[in-house]
Amino acid sequence: MAASMASQAAVRGLRTTATKRVLLDKLQCSWLTPRRWLNLQEYQSKKLMQDSGVAVQRFYVADTASEAQEAAKRLNAKEIVLKAQILAGGRGKGVFDSGLKGGVHLTKDPAVVGELAKRMLGFNLITKQTPKDGVKVKTVMVAEALDISRETYFAILMDRACNGPVMVGSPQGGMDIEEVAASTPELIFKEVIDIYKGVQDDQALRMAANLGFKGPLQRQAADQIKRLYDLFLKVDATQVEVNPLGETPEGQVVCFDAKINFDDNAEFRQKDVFAMDDMTESDATEMEAAKWDLKYIGMDGNIACFVNGAGLAMATCDIIDLHGGKPANFLDLGGGVKERQVYEAFKLLTADPKVKANCQQKWFASLSLSQLHHMNQAHQ
């Protein structure tokens, strides 16, 4: 039972895009634009972790090939890893339009870092999670490559069932945690965190033991777990996921890769964090929608959905699909919608060249042409 609850918590917590994914799975269509919550590049997440005392690889950031080569020299490491910095996953198996294969490369020669960076920077990287034309790489991360003798998975996330944060871990790291939860739920471990007391020493040590750390490494891993929780609180995170939380042959516990999600409602007190938001990869339509507090997700159909209420929007998309159509978008105006928001929503939908028809909630559909003309004149 405990394993089952833990696996459910893991799946719930890791699917921060749950509503989108359910909707898209049901409709079997493509999601074309990302949700406009704060996403940080890998190096930015690593910097936040580093500032909180979490053990990460030494790294530098570069936006030119010469800077990348110089950074590789400064690292003075036995082996160097060069990573293209984009928000999409699957970088290692991606392909650049320059012909270079892979957005992640290992080398022992700093000069090679410069040559590789030349074929990354300014070129589009195409992965399974990018648009078909890929995403232009403007920054690379040059980091010390460390050997990993063992990989584990660790995350801190908000769980509705527990009314607060939980730790979720598995000794099976470096892979899709949802697959682990489905195939071997007994390898998913969960610890509920008391929001008043924080992570207790016995909890951290128990989780470290469940992750398979032994001897001095267990204490070291427990310390990293507590530091990660401090970071979780410090930046108002909704999730801090480390995959893998690795063990090196030299006896170090290191956070090799991390994903941090943030509470958008805390932006007013996390101005430095939100100032790092890189919106260059965001879809222009979705950014425009966000300006007017409209919930918009682009899809690959040709029937626009213009709805008030997320539940009704999903039902509308279902009905369209049931009758053989494909939604061009998911647009929820939300409660308390104002006249200007309606006007801007119409502008967004009519500007989409894919849209051949539109499906509107009844009261919107009843708006007359003269009313729309009046709205247009009022906001010129």
mmCIF file of N, CA and C in Angstrom, residues 154-258:
data_model
loop_
_atom_site.group_PDB
_atom_site.id
_atom_site.type_symbol
_atom_site.label_atom_id
_atom_site.label_comp_id
_atom_site.label_asym_id
_atom_site.label_seq_id
_atom_site.Cartn_x
_atom_site.Cartn_y
_atom_site.Cartn_z
ATOM 1 N N PHE A 154 15.780 11.418 -6.847
ATOM 2 C CA PHE A 154 15.244 12.083 -5.659
ATOM 3 C C PHE A 154 14.472 13.332 -6.073
ATOM 4 N N ALA A 155 13.334 13.552 -5.414
ATOM 5 C CA ALA A 155 12.547 14.756 -5.682
ATOM 6 C C ALA A 155 11.821 15.202 -4.420
ATOM 7 N N ILE A 156 11.603 16.491 -4.339
ATOM 8 C CA ILE A 156 10.721 17.075 -3.330
ATOM 9 C C ILE A 156 9.609 17.769 -4.107
ATOM 10 N N LEU A 157 8.376 17.462 -3.765
ATOM 11 C CA LEU A 157 7.267 18.012 -4.537
ATOM 12 C C LEU A 157 6.049 18.217 -3.653
ATOM 13 N N MET A 158 5.127 19.027 -4.139
ATOM 14 C CA MET A 158 3.884 19.272 -3.416
ATOM 15 C C MET A 158 2.890 18.160 -3.754
ATOM 16 N N ASP A 159 2.253 17.615 -2.708
ATOM 17 C CA ASP A 159 1.311 16.519 -2.888
ATOM 18 C C ASP A 159 -0.007 16.896 -2.219
ATOM 19 N N ARG A 160 -1.062 17.013 -3.003
ATOM 20 C CA ARG A 160 -2.369 17.403 -2.461
ATOM 21 C C ARG A 160 -2.843 16.424 -1.393
ATOM 22 N N ALA A 161 -2.591 15.136 -1.617
ATOM 23 C CA ALA A 161 -3.056 14.121 -0.674
ATOM 24 C C ALA A 161 -2.444 14.315 0.711
ATOM 25 N N CYS A 162 -1.256 14.891 0.756
ATOM 26 C CA CYS A 162 -0.550 15.105 2.032
ATOM 27 C C CYS A 162 -0.663 16.547 2.516
ATOM 28 N N ASN A 163 -1.336 17.371 1.722
ATOM 29 C CA ASN A 163 -1.483 18.793 2.066
ATOM 30 C C ASN A 163 -0.141 19.484 2.302
ATOM 31 N N GLY A 164 0.848 19.128 1.521
ATOM 32 C CA GLY A 164 2.150 19.755 1.683
ATOM 33 C C GLY A 164 3.227 19.019 0.918
ATOM 34 N N PRO A 165 4.492 19.291 1.239
ATOM 35 C CA PRO A 165 5.600 18.693 0.493
ATOM 36 C C PRO A 165 5.900 17.261 0.925
ATOM 37 N N VAL A 166 6.356 16.476 -0.026
ATOM 38 C CA VAL A 166 6.807 15.114 0.252
ATOM 39 C C VAL A 166 8.138 14.891 -0.457
ATOM 40 N N MET A 167 8.925 13.984 0.091
ATOM 41 C CA MET A 167 10.126 13.513 -0.586
ATOM 42 C C MET A 167 9.771 12.208 -1.286
ATOM 43 N N VAL A 168 10.219 12.081 -2.531
ATOM 44 C CA VAL A 168 10.029 10.835 -3.278
ATOM 45 C C VAL A 168 11.391 10.413 -3.810
ATOM 46 N N GLY A 169 11.769 9.186 -3.580
ATOM 47 C CA GLY A 169 13.083 8.725 -4.022
ATOM 48 C C GLY A 169 13.050 7.299 -4.518
ATOM 49 N N SER A 170 14.073 6.938 -5.278
ATOM 50 C CA SER A 170 14.210 5.573 -5.774
ATOM 51 C C SER A 170 15.683 5.276 -6.020
ATOM 52 N N PRO A 171 16.126 4.046 -5.713
ATOM 53 C CA PRO A 171 17.506 3.681 -6.040
ATOM 54 C C PRO A 171 17.707 3.493 -7.536
ATOM 55 N N GLN A 172 16.604 3.486 -8.294
ATOM 56 C CA GLN A 172 16.678 3.375 -9.753
ATOM 57 C C GLN A 172 16.645 4.766 -10.368
ATOM 58 N N GLY A 173 17.793 5.400 -10.499
ATOM 59 C CA GLY A 173 17.857 6.744 -11.060
ATOM 60 C C GLY A 173 18.340 6.743 -12.489
ATOM 61 N N GLY A 174 18.377 7.926 -13.084
ATOM 62 C CA GLY A 174 18.870 8.061 -14.442
ATOM 63 C C GLY A 174 17.916 7.563 -15.503
ATOM 64 N N MET A 175 16.648 7.326 -15.125
ATOM 65 C CA MET A 175 15.659 6.844 -16.088
ATOM 66 C C MET A 175 14.310 7.460 -15.759
ATOM 67 N N ASP A 176 13.301 7.174 -16.590
ATOM 68 C CA ASP A 176 11.971 7.726 -16.401
ATOM 69 C C ASP A 176 11.361 7.183 -15.115
ATOM 70 N N ILE A 177 11.113 8.071 -14.149
ATOM 71 C CA ILE A 177 10.602 7.637 -12.852
ATOM 72 C C ILE A 177 9.203 7.060 -12.966
ATOM 73 N N GLU A 178 8.444 7.496 -13.954
ATOM 74 C CA GLU A 178 7.094 6.952 -14.126
ATOM 75 C C GLU A 178 7.151 5.487 -14.541
ATOM 76 N N GLU A 179 8.169 5.119 -15.313
ATOM 77 C CA GLU A 179 8.341 3.715 -15.688
ATOM 78 C C GLU A 179 8.699 2.882 -14.457
ATOM 79 N N VAL A 180 9.551 3.435 -13.604
ATOM 80 C CA VAL A 180 9.926 2.741 -12.366
ATOM 81 C C VAL A 180 8.689 2.546 -11.492
ATOM 82 N N ALA A 181 7.878 3.607 -11.354
ATOM 83 C CA ALA A 181 6.677 3.530 -10.521
ATOM 84 C C ALA A 181 5.697 2.497 -11.047
ATOM 85 N N ALA A 182 5.635 2.355 -12.370
ATOM 86 C CA ALA A 182 4.683 1.412 -12.970
ATOM 87 C C ALA A 182 5.179 -0.029 -12.897
ATOM 88 N N SER A 183 6.476 -0.228 -13.147
ATOM 89 C CA SER A 183 7.001 -1.600 -13.232
ATOM 90 C C SER A 183 7.482 -2.148 -11.890
ATOM 91 N N THR A 184 8.091 -1.291 -11.060
ATOM 92 C CA THR A 184 8.603 -1.744 -9.754
ATOM 93 C C THR A 184 8.237 -0.724 -8.671
ATOM 94 N N PRO A 185 6.942 -0.638 -8.316
ATOM 95 C CA PRO A 185 6.511 0.365 -7.334
ATOM 96 C C PRO A 185 7.158 0.191 -5.969
ATOM 97 N N GLU A 186 7.650 -1.024 -5.678
ATOM 98 C CA GLU A 186 8.306 -1.238 -4.385
ATOM 99 C C GLU A 186 9.626 -0.494 -4.279
ATOM 100 N N LEU A 187 10.135 0.020 -5.422
ATOM 101 C CA LEU A 187 11.384 0.782 -5.419
ATOM 102 C C LEU A 187 11.147 2.291 -5.351
ATOM 103 N N ILE A 188 9.906 2.687 -5.089
ATOM 104 C CA ILE A 188 9.584 4.094 -4.889
ATOM 105 C C ILE A 188 9.346 4.316 -3.398
ATOM 106 N N PHE A 189 10.070 5.254 -2.819
ATOM 107 C CA PHE A 189 9.962 5.529 -1.379
ATOM 108 C C PHE A 189 9.491 6.968 -1.161
ATOM 109 N N LYS A 190 8.693 7.137 -0.141
ATOM 110 C CA LYS A 190 8.058 8.432 0.099
ATOM 111 C C LYS A 190 8.186 8.818 1.574
ATOM 112 N N GLU A 191 8.458 10.081 1.824
ATOM 113 C CA GLU A 191 8.513 10.627 3.179
ATOM 114 C C GLU A 191 7.727 11.942 3.197
ATOM 115 N N VAL A 192 6.690 12.003 4.015
ATOM 116 C CA VAL A 192 5.913 13.230 4.154
ATOM 117 C C VAL A 192 6.678 14.204 5.045
ATOM 118 N N ILE A 193 6.768 15.455 4.613
ATOM 119 C CA ILE A 193 7.520 16.480 5.357
ATOM 120 C C ILE A 193 6.559 17.347 6.164
ATOM 121 N N ASP A 194 6.808 17.457 7.439
ATOM 122 C CA ASP A 194 6.035 18.353 8.301
ATOM 123 C C ASP A 194 6.450 19.791 7.987
ATOM 124 N N ILE A 195 5.497 20.605 7.550
ATOM 125 C CA ILE A 195 5.850 21.959 7.099
ATOM 126 C C ILE A 195 6.335 22.837 8.243
ATOM 127 N N TYR A 196 6.030 22.467 9.485
ATOM 128 C CA TYR A 196 6.489 23.250 10.632
ATOM 129 C C TYR A 196 7.876 22.824 11.094
ATOM 130 N N LYS A 197 8.164 21.513 10.990
ATOM 131 C CA LYS A 197 9.439 20.991 11.477
ATOM 132 C C LYS A 197 10.492 20.874 10.375
ATOM 133 N N GLY A 198 10.058 20.755 9.129
ATOM 134 C CA GLY A 198 11.003 20.553 8.037
ATOM 135 C C GLY A 198 11.487 19.117 7.988
ATOM 136 N N VAL A 199 12.516 18.869 7.176
ATOM 137 C CA VAL A 199 13.072 17.522 7.040
ATOM 138 C C VAL A 199 13.884 17.188 8.285
ATOM 139 N N GLN A 200 13.487 16.140 8.976
ATOM 140 C CA GLN A 200 14.189 15.717 10.188
ATOM 141 C C GLN A 200 15.382 14.823 9.833
ATOM 142 N N ASP A 201 16.361 14.780 10.722
ATOM 143 C CA ASP A 201 17.566 13.979 10.471
ATOM 144 C C ASP A 201 17.237 12.518 10.200
ATOM 145 N N ASP A 202 16.319 11.946 10.989
ATOM 146 C CA ASP A 202 16.003 10.532 10.795
ATOM 147 C C ASP A 202 15.314 10.297 9.453
ATOM 148 N N GLN A 203 14.513 11.265 9.005
ATOM 149 C CA GLN A 203 13.874 11.145 7.700
ATOM 150 C C GLN A 203 14.912 11.166 6.583
ATOM 151 N N ALA A 204 15.832 12.125 6.662
ATOM 152 C CA ALA A 204 16.858 12.265 5.628
ATOM 153 C C ALA A 204 17.736 11.020 5.573
ATOM 154 N N LEU A 205 18.114 10.499 6.738
ATOM 155 C CA LEU A 205 18.958 9.296 6.774
ATOM 156 C C LEU A 205 18.199 8.074 6.254
ATOM 157 N N ARG A 206 16.904 7.986 6.590
ATOM 158 C CA ARG A 206 16.099 6.865 6.105
ATOM 159 C C ARG A 206 15.954 6.914 4.584
ATOM 160 N N MET A 207 15.720 8.105 4.043
ATOM 161 C CA MET A 207 15.613 8.234 2.591
ATOM 162 C C MET A 207 16.941 7.897 1.926
ATOM 163 N N ALA A 208 18.050 8.379 2.503
ATOM 164 C CA ALA A 208 19.378 8.077 1.948
ATOM 165 C C ALA A 208 19.627 6.573 1.931
ATOM 166 N N ALA A 209 19.208 5.894 3.010
ATOM 167 C CA ALA A 209 19.370 4.435 3.066
ATOM 168 C C ALA A 209 18.504 3.758 2.010
ATOM 169 N N ASN A 210 17.267 4.235 1.843
ATOM 170 C CA ASN A 210 16.380 3.666 0.829
ATOM 171 C C ASN A 210 16.918 3.882 -0.585
ATOM 172 N N LEU A 211 17.679 4.953 -0.771
ATOM 173 C CA LEU A 211 18.294 5.210 -2.070
ATOM 174 C C LEU A 211 19.535 4.349 -2.289
ATOM 175 N N GLY A 212 19.960 3.642 -1.264
ATOM 176 C CA GLY A 212 21.080 2.708 -1.414
ATOM 177 C C GLY A 212 22.428 3.250 -1.017
ATOM 178 N N PHE A 213 22.461 4.432 -0.393
ATOM 179 C CA PHE A 213 23.737 4.978 0.058
ATOM 180 C C PHE A 213 24.147 4.287 1.353
ATOM 181 N N LYS A 214 25.429 3.949 1.443
ATOM 182 C CA LYS A 214 25.913 3.194 2.597
ATOM 183 C C LYS A 214 27.101 3.906 3.252
ATOM 184 N N GLY A 215 27.312 3.593 4.542
ATOM 185 C CA GLY A 215 28.462 4.131 5.255
ATOM 186 C C GLY A 215 28.473 5.641 5.282
ATOM 187 N N PRO A 216 29.654 6.253 5.096
ATOM 188 C CA PRO A 216 29.769 7.720 5.118
ATOM 189 C C PRO A 216 28.917 8.395 4.045
ATOM 190 N N LEU A 217 28.659 7.684 2.931
ATOM 191 C CA LEU A 217 27.864 8.260 1.850
ATOM 192 C C LEU A 217 26.417 8.488 2.274
ATOM 193 N N GLN A 218 25.947 7.670 3.220
ATOM 194 C CA GLN A 218 24.571 7.838 3.683
ATOM 195 C C GLN A 218 24.404 9.191 4.377
ATOM 196 N N ARG A 219 25.340 9.538 5.243
ATOM 197 C CA ARG A 219 25.300 10.820 5.933
ATOM 198 C C ARG A 219 25.448 11.971 4.936
ATOM 199 N N GLN A 220 26.323 11.788 3.954
ATOM 200 C CA GLN A 220 26.539 12.818 2.940
ATOM 201 C C GLN A 220 25.272 13.036 2.110
ATOM 202 N N ALA A 221 24.610 11.931 1.722
ATOM 203 C CA ALA A 221 23.371 12.042 0.951
ATOM 204 C C ALA A 221 22.273 12.703 1.771
ATOM 205 N N ALA A 222 22.195 12.366 3.058
ATOM 206 C CA ALA A 222 21.190 12.975 3.936
ATOM 207 C C ALA A 222 21.394 14.481 4.024
ATOM 208 N N ASP A 223 22.644 14.904 4.084
ATOM 209 C CA ASP A 223 22.948 16.332 4.125
ATOM 210 C C ASP A 223 22.491 17.026 2.836
ATOM 211 N N GLN A 224 22.720 16.366 1.687
ATOM 212 C CA GLN A 224 22.281 16.934 0.405
ATOM 213 C C GLN A 224 20.760 17.027 0.348
ATOM 214 N N ILE A 225 20.079 16.033 0.889
ATOM 215 C CA ILE A 225 18.612 16.033 0.912
ATOM 216 C C ILE A 225 18.093 17.227 1.714
ATOM 217 N N LYS A 226 18.700 17.492 2.860
ATOM 218 C CA LYS A 226 18.268 18.623 3.684
ATOM 219 C C LYS A 226 18.554 19.960 2.995
ATOM 220 N N ARG A 227 19.677 20.036 2.302
ATOM 221 C CA ARG A 227 20.012 21.260 1.574
ATOM 222 C C ARG A 227 19.040 21.492 0.413
ATOM 223 N N LEU A 228 18.631 20.410 -0.229
ATOM 224 C CA LEU A 228 17.667 20.526 -1.323
ATOM 225 C C LEU A 228 16.313 21.012 -0.800
ATOM 226 N N TYR A 229 15.945 20.592 0.398
ATOM 227 C CA TYR A 229 14.691 21.081 0.981
ATOM 228 C C TYR A 229 14.807 22.564 1.349
ATOM 229 N N ASP A 230 15.964 22.961 1.821
ATOM 230 C CA ASP A 230 16.182 24.385 2.110
ATOM 231 C C ASP A 230 16.006 25.212 0.828
ATOM 232 N N LEU A 231 16.541 24.681 -0.287
ATOM 233 C CA LEU A 231 16.378 25.364 -1.569
ATOM 234 C C LEU A 231 14.904 25.409 -1.964
ATOM 235 N N PHE A 232 14.211 24.291 -1.786
ATOM 236 C CA PHE A 232 12.782 24.180 -2.106
ATOM 237 C C PHE A 232 11.989 25.309 -1.440
ATOM 238 N N LEU A 233 12.279 25.544 -0.154
ATOM 239 C CA LEU A 233 11.588 26.606 0.579
ATOM 240 C C LEU A 233 12.055 27.994 0.147
ATOM 241 N N LYS A 234 13.352 28.119 -0.021
ATOM 242 C CA LYS A 234 13.963 29.422 -0.306
ATOM 243 C C LYS A 234 13.424 30.052 -1.582
ATOM 244 N N VAL A 235 13.191 29.243 -2.618
ATOM 245 C CA VAL A 235 12.781 29.786 -3.921
ATOM 246 C C VAL A 235 11.295 29.575 -4.203
ATOM 247 N N ASP A 236 10.528 29.153 -3.193
ATOM 248 C CA ASP A 236 9.090 28.899 -3.387
ATOM 249 C C ASP A 236 8.863 27.905 -4.523
ATOM 250 N N ALA A 237 9.551 26.790 -4.464
ATOM 251 C CA ALA A 237 9.425 25.779 -5.516
ATOM 252 C C ALA A 237 8.185 24.916 -5.282
ATOM 253 N N THR A 238 7.645 24.391 -6.350
ATOM 254 C CA THR A 238 6.603 23.372 -6.247
ATOM 255 C C THR A 238 7.208 21.992 -6.488
ATOM 256 N N GLN A 239 8.401 21.967 -7.056
ATOM 257 C CA GLN A 239 9.104 20.711 -7.280
ATOM 258 C C GLN A 239 10.591 20.948 -7.475
ATOM 259 N N VAL A 240 11.397 20.128 -6.833
ATOM 260 C CA VAL A 240 12.831 20.059 -7.099
ATOM 261 C C VAL A 240 13.124 18.596 -7.400
ATOM 262 N N GLU A 241 13.468 18.320 -8.640
ATOM 263 C CA GLU A 241 13.699 16.937 -9.077
ATOM 264 C C GLU A 241 15.164 16.767 -9.465
ATOM 265 N N VAL A 242 15.824 15.791 -8.873
ATOM 266 C CA VAL A 242 17.228 15.517 -9.180
ATOM 267 C C VAL A 242 17.323 14.106 -9.765
ATOM 268 N N ASN A 243 17.708 14.040 -11.027
ATOM 269 C CA ASN A 243 17.790 12.748 -11.695
ATOM 270 C C ASN A 243 18.928 12.765 -12.718
ATOM 271 N N PRO A 244 20.108 12.244 -12.357
ATOM 272 C CA PRO A 244 20.338 11.444 -11.160
ATOM 273 C C PRO A 244 20.978 12.219 -10.005
ATOM 274 N N LEU A 245 20.673 11.732 -8.807
ATOM 275 C CA LEU A 245 21.455 12.056 -7.619
ATOM 276 C C LEU A 245 22.482 10.934 -7.555
ATOM 277 N N GLY A 246 23.717 11.242 -7.958
ATOM 278 C CA GLY A 246 24.686 10.182 -8.212
ATOM 279 C C GLY A 246 25.777 10.041 -7.173
ATOM 280 N N GLU A 247 26.408 8.900 -7.241
ATOM 281 C CA GLU A 247 27.540 8.561 -6.374
ATOM 282 C C GLU A 247 28.759 8.377 -7.269
ATOM 283 N N THR A 248 29.857 9.043 -6.949
ATOM 284 C CA THR A 248 31.063 8.947 -7.767
ATOM 285 C C THR A 248 32.021 7.904 -7.192
ATOM 286 N N PRO A 249 32.940 7.385 -8.012
ATOM 287 C CA PRO A 249 33.928 6.416 -7.517
ATOM 288 C C PRO A 249 34.807 6.993 -6.404
ATOM 289 N N GLU A 250 34.933 8.332 -6.378
ATOM 290 C CA GLU A 250 35.758 8.981 -5.355
ATOM 291 C C GLU A 250 35.021 9.160 -4.025
ATOM 292 N N GLY A 251 33.747 8.724 -3.976
ATOM 293 C CA GLY A 251 32.998 8.827 -2.730
ATOM 294 C C GLY A 251 32.299 10.150 -2.535
ATOM 295 N N GLN A 252 31.796 10.751 -3.615
ATOM 296 C CA GLN A 252 31.043 11.995 -3.523
ATOM 297 C C GLN A 252 29.593 11.751 -3.907
ATOM 298 N N VAL A 253 28.691 12.483 -3.274
ATOM 299 C CA VAL A 253 27.283 12.477 -3.667
ATOM 300 C C VAL A 253 27.038 13.790 -4.399
ATOM 301 N N VAL A 254 26.632 13.694 -5.666
ATOM 302 C CA VAL A 254 26.524 14.882 -6.521
ATOM 303 C C VAL A 254 25.163 14.919 -7.213
ATOM 304 N N CYS A 255 24.576 16.111 -7.298
ATOM 305 C CA CYS A 255 23.339 16.321 -8.055
ATOM 306 C C CYS A 255 23.740 16.612 -9.505
ATOM 307 N N PHE A 256 23.581 15.625 -10.363
ATOM 308 C CA PHE A 256 24.077 15.755 -11.730
ATOM 309 C C PHE A 256 23.121 16.491 -12.656
ATOM 310 N N ASP A 257 21.850 16.396 -12.405
ATOM 311 C CA ASP A 257 20.894 17.094 -13.266
ATOM 312 C C ASP A 257 19.675 17.435 -12.424
ATOM 313 N N ALA A 258 19.098 18.586 -12.655
ATOM 314 C CA ALA A 258 17.986 19.019 -11.811
ATOM 315 C C ALA A 258 16.939 19.765 -12.615
#
